[in-house]
Short mmCIF file of C-alpha atoms in Angstrom, two decimals:
data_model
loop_
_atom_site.label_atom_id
_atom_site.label_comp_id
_atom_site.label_asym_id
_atom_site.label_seq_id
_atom_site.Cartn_x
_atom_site.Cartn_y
_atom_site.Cartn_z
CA UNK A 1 -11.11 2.58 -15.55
CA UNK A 2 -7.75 2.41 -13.96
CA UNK A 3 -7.66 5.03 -11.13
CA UNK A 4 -3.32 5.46 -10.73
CA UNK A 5 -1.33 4.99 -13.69
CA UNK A 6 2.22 4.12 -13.41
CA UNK A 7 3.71 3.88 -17.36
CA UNK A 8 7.04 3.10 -16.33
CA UNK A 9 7.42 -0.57 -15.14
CA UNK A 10 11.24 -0.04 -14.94
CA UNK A 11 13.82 2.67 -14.08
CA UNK A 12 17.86 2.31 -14.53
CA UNK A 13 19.35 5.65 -12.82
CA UNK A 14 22.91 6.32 -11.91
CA UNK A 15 23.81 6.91 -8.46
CA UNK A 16 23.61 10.76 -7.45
CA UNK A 17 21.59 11.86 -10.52
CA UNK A 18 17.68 12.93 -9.96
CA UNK A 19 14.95 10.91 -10.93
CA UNK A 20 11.42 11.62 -11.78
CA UNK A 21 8.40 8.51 -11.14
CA UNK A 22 5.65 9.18 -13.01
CA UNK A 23 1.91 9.27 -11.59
CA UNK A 24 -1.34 10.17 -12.82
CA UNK A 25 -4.70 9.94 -11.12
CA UNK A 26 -8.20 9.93 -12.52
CA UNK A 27 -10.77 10.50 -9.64
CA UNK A 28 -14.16 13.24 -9.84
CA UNK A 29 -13.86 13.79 -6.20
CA UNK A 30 -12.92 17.08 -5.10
CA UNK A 31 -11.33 16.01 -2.16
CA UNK A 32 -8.53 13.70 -2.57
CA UNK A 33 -4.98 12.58 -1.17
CA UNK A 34 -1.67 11.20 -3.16
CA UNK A 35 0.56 9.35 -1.87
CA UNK A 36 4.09 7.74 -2.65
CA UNK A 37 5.35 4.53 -0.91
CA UNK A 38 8.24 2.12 -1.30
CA UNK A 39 8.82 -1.28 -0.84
CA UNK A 40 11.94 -2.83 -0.77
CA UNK A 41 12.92 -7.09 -2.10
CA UNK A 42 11.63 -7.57 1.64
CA UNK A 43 8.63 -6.38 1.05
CA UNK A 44 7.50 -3.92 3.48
CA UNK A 45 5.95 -0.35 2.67
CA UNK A 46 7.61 2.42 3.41
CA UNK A 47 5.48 5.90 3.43
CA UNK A 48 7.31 8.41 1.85
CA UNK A 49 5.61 11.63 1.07
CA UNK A 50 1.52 12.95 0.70
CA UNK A 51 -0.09 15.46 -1.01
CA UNK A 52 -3.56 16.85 -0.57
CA UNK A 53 -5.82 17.83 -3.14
CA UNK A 54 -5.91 21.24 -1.23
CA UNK A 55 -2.24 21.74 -0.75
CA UNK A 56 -0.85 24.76 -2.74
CA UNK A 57 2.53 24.02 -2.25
CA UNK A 58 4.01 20.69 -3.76
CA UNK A 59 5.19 18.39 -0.58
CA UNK A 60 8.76 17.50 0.32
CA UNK A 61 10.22 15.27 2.73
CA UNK A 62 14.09 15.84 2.63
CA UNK A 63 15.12 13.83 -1.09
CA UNK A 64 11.47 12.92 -2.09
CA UNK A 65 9.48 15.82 -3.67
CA UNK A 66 6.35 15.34 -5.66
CA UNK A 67 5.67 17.86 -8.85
CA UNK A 68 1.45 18.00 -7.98
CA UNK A 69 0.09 19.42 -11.53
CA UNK A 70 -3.70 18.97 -10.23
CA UNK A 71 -4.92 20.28 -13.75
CA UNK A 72 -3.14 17.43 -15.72
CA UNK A 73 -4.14 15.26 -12.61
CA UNK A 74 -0.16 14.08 -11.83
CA UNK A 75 1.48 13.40 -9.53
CA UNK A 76 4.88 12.84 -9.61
CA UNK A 77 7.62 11.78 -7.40
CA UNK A 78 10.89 13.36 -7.79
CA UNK A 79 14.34 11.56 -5.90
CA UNK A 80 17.13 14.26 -5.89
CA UNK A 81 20.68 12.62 -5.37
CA UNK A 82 19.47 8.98 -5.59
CA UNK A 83 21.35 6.56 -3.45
CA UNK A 84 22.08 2.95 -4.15
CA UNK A 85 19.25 2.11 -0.93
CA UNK A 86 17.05 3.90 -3.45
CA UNK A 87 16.48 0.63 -5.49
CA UNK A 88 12.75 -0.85 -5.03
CA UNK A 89 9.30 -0.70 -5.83
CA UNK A 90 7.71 2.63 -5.94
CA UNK A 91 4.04 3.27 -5.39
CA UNK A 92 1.40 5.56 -6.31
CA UNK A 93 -1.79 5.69 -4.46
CA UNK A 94 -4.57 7.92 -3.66
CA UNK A 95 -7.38 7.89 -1.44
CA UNK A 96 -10.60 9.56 -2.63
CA UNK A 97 -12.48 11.61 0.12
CA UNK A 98 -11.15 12.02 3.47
CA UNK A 99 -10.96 9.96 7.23
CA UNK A 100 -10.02 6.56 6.95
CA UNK A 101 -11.14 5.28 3.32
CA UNK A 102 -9.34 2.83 1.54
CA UNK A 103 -6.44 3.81 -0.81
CA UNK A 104 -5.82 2.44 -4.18
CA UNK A 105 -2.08 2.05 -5.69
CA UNK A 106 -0.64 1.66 -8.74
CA UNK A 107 0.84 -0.91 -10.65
CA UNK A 108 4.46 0.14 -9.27
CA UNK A 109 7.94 1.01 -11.22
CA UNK A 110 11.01 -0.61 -9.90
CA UNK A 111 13.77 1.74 -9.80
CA UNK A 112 17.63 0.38 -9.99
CA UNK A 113 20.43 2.67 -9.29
CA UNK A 114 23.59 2.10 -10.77
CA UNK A 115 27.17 2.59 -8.66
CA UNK B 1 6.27 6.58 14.82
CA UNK B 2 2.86 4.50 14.19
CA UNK B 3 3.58 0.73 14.13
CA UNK B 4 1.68 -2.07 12.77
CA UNK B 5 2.44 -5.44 13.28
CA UNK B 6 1.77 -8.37 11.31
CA UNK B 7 2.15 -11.67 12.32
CA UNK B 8 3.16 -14.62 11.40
CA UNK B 9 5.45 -12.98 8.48
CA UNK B 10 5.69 -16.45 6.69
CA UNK B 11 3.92 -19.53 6.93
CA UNK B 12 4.22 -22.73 4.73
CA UNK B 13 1.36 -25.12 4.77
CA UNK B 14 -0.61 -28.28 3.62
CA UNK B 15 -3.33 -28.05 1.12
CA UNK B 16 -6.74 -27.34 2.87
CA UNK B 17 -5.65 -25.93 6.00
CA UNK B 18 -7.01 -22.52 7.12
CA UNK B 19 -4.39 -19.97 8.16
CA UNK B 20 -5.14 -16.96 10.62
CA UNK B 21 -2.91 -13.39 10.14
CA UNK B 22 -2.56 -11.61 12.79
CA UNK B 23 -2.24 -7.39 12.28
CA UNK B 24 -2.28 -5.21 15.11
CA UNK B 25 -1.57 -1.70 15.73
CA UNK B 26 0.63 -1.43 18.49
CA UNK B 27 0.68 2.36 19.49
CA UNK B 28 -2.81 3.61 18.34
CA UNK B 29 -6.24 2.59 18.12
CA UNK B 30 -7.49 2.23 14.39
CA UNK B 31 -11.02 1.55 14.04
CA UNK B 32 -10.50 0.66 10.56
CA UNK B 33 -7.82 -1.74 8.59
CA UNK B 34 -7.16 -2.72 5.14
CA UNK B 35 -5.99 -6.46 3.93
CA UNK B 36 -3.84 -6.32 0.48
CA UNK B 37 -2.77 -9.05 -1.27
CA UNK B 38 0.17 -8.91 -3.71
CA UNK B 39 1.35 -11.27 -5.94
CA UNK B 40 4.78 -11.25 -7.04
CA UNK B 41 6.17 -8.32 -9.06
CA UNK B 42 2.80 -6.97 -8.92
CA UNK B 43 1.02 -4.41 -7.08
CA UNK B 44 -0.94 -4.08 -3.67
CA UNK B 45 -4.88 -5.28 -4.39
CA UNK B 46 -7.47 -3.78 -1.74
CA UNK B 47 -9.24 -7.30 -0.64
CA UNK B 48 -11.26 -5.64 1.96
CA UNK B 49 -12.07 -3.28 4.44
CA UNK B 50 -11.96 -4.40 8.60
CA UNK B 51 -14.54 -2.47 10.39
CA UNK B 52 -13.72 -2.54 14.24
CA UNK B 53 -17.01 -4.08 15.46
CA UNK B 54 -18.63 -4.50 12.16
CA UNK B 55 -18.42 -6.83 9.45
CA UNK B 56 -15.57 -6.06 6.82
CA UNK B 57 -16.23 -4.39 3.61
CA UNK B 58 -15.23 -6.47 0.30
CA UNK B 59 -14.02 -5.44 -2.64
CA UNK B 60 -15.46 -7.16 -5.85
CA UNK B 61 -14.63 -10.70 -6.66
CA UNK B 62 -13.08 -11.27 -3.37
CA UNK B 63 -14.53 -14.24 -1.41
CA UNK B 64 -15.69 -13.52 1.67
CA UNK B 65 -16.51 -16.71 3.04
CA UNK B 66 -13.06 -17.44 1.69
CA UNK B 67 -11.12 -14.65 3.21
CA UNK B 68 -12.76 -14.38 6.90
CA UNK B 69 -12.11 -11.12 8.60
CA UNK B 70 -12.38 -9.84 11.97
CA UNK B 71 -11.89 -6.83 14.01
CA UNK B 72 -12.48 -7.96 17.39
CA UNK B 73 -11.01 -4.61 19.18
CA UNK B 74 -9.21 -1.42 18.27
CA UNK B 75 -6.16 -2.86 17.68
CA UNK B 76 -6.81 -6.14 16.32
CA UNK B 77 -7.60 -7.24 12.76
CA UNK B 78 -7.42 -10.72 11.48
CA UNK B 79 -7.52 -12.49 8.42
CA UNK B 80 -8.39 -16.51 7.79
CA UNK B 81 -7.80 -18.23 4.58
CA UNK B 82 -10.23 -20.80 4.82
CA UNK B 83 -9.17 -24.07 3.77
CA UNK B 84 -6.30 -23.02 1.85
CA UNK B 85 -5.36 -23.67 -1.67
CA UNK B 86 -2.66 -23.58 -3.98
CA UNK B 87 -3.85 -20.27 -5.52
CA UNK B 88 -3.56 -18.68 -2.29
CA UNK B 89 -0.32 -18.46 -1.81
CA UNK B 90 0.80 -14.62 -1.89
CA UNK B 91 1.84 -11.94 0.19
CA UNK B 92 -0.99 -10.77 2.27
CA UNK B 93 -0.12 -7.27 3.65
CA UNK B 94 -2.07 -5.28 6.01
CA UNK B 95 -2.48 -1.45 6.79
CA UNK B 96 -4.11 0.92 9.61
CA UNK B 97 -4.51 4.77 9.65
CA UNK B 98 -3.52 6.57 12.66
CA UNK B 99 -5.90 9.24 13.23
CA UNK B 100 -8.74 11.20 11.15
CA UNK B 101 -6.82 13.82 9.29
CA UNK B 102 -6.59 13.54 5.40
CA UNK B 103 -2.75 13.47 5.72
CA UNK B 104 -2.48 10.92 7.89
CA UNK B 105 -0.76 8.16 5.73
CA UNK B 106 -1.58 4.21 6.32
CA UNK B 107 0.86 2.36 8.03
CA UNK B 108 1.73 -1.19 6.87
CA UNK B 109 2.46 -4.37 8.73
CA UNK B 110 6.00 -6.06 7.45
CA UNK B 111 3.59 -8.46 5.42
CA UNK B 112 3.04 -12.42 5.51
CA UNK B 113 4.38 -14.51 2.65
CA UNK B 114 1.92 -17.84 2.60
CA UNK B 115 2.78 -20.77 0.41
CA UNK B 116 0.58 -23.35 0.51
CA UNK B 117 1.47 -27.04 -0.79
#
């Protein structure tokens, strides 16, 4: 069973408007971390924002916010005022349990902004 | 900020040749690393687990007398595509953790693109 679903392969957004990337998880673990990355045409990944199973609040790191509904086991990432540098790949992942286990992503959804 | 670097980034070679990658973490000690491969316009797949002084954890249906890894020191990681094939050629991407807390996010190396002929 696929762990992080991504159902949108492909995003068109106009510059300055707010967009939502969609995420859900499926994991039995208690203990668990999200996490959003992005990789640009050259390739690398960028970390952009966690969340921990634990976390009350929903995280935010300056534009990036992710909506953490933990009963409906999503995990969305939300861009407020997207940019035109906001075009790439965005990933999902999560790593079940804590330290240094492995992480698992999702299949991705490439986000273009429009001038 | 935590760095990770991967080397070489792109390498172009004959059929049956075996290629080393290089990832090292260059401002912290990570006793564990991850190897990715992605092929194009897909996503990131977990090929295995480096183990700093240990053997390397794979992930189902990945070769591992293929895909030699080893994590010689703290800071070191490597990966060898044993004589090389066509179907090998994709983006091999590697990853470290900096430190034990759950938050702690994994850094990635800048990738190596490897096309072999």
């Amino acid at each position: 069973a696929q762990k992080i679903t991504q159902t949108q392969p492909g995003m068109f957004v106009q510059e300055k408007e707010a967009v939502t990337l969609d995420c859900t998880y499926d994991t039995s673990d208690q203990s668990y971390g999200l996490f959003w990355y992005k990789q640009p045409s050259s390739g690398e990944m960028i970390f952009l924002i966690y969340q921990g199973s634990y976390d009350e609040q929903n995280a935010t790191e300056g534009r990036y916010s992710l909506n953490f509904q933990k009963a409906r086991k999503s995990a969305n990432l939300v861009i407020s005022a997207s940019q035109l540098g906001d075009s790439a790949m965005y990933f999902c992942a999560m790593r079940e349990g804590m330290g240094a286990s492995k992480i698992i992503f999702g299949s991705g959804t490439r986000l273009s902004i429009r001038p | 900020g935590a760095v990770v670097s991967q080397h070489p980034s792109w390498v172009i070679c004959k059929s049956g040749t075996s290629v080393k990658i290089e990832c090292r973490s260059l401002d912290f000690q990570a006793t564990t690393m991850f190897w990715y491969r992605q092929f194009p316009k897909q996503s990131l797949m977990l090929m295995a687990t480096s183990n700093e002084g240990s053997k390397a954890t794979y992930e189902q249906g990945v070769e591992k007398d293929k895909f030699l890894i080893n994590h010689a020191s703290l800071t070191l990681s490597t990966l060898t595509v044993t004589s090389a094939h066509p179907e090998d050629s994709s983006f091999y991407i590697c990853s470290a953790k900096q430190g034990a807390e759950g938050k702690s996010p994994q850094h990635f190396g800048d990738g190596t693109r490897l096309s072999i002929l």
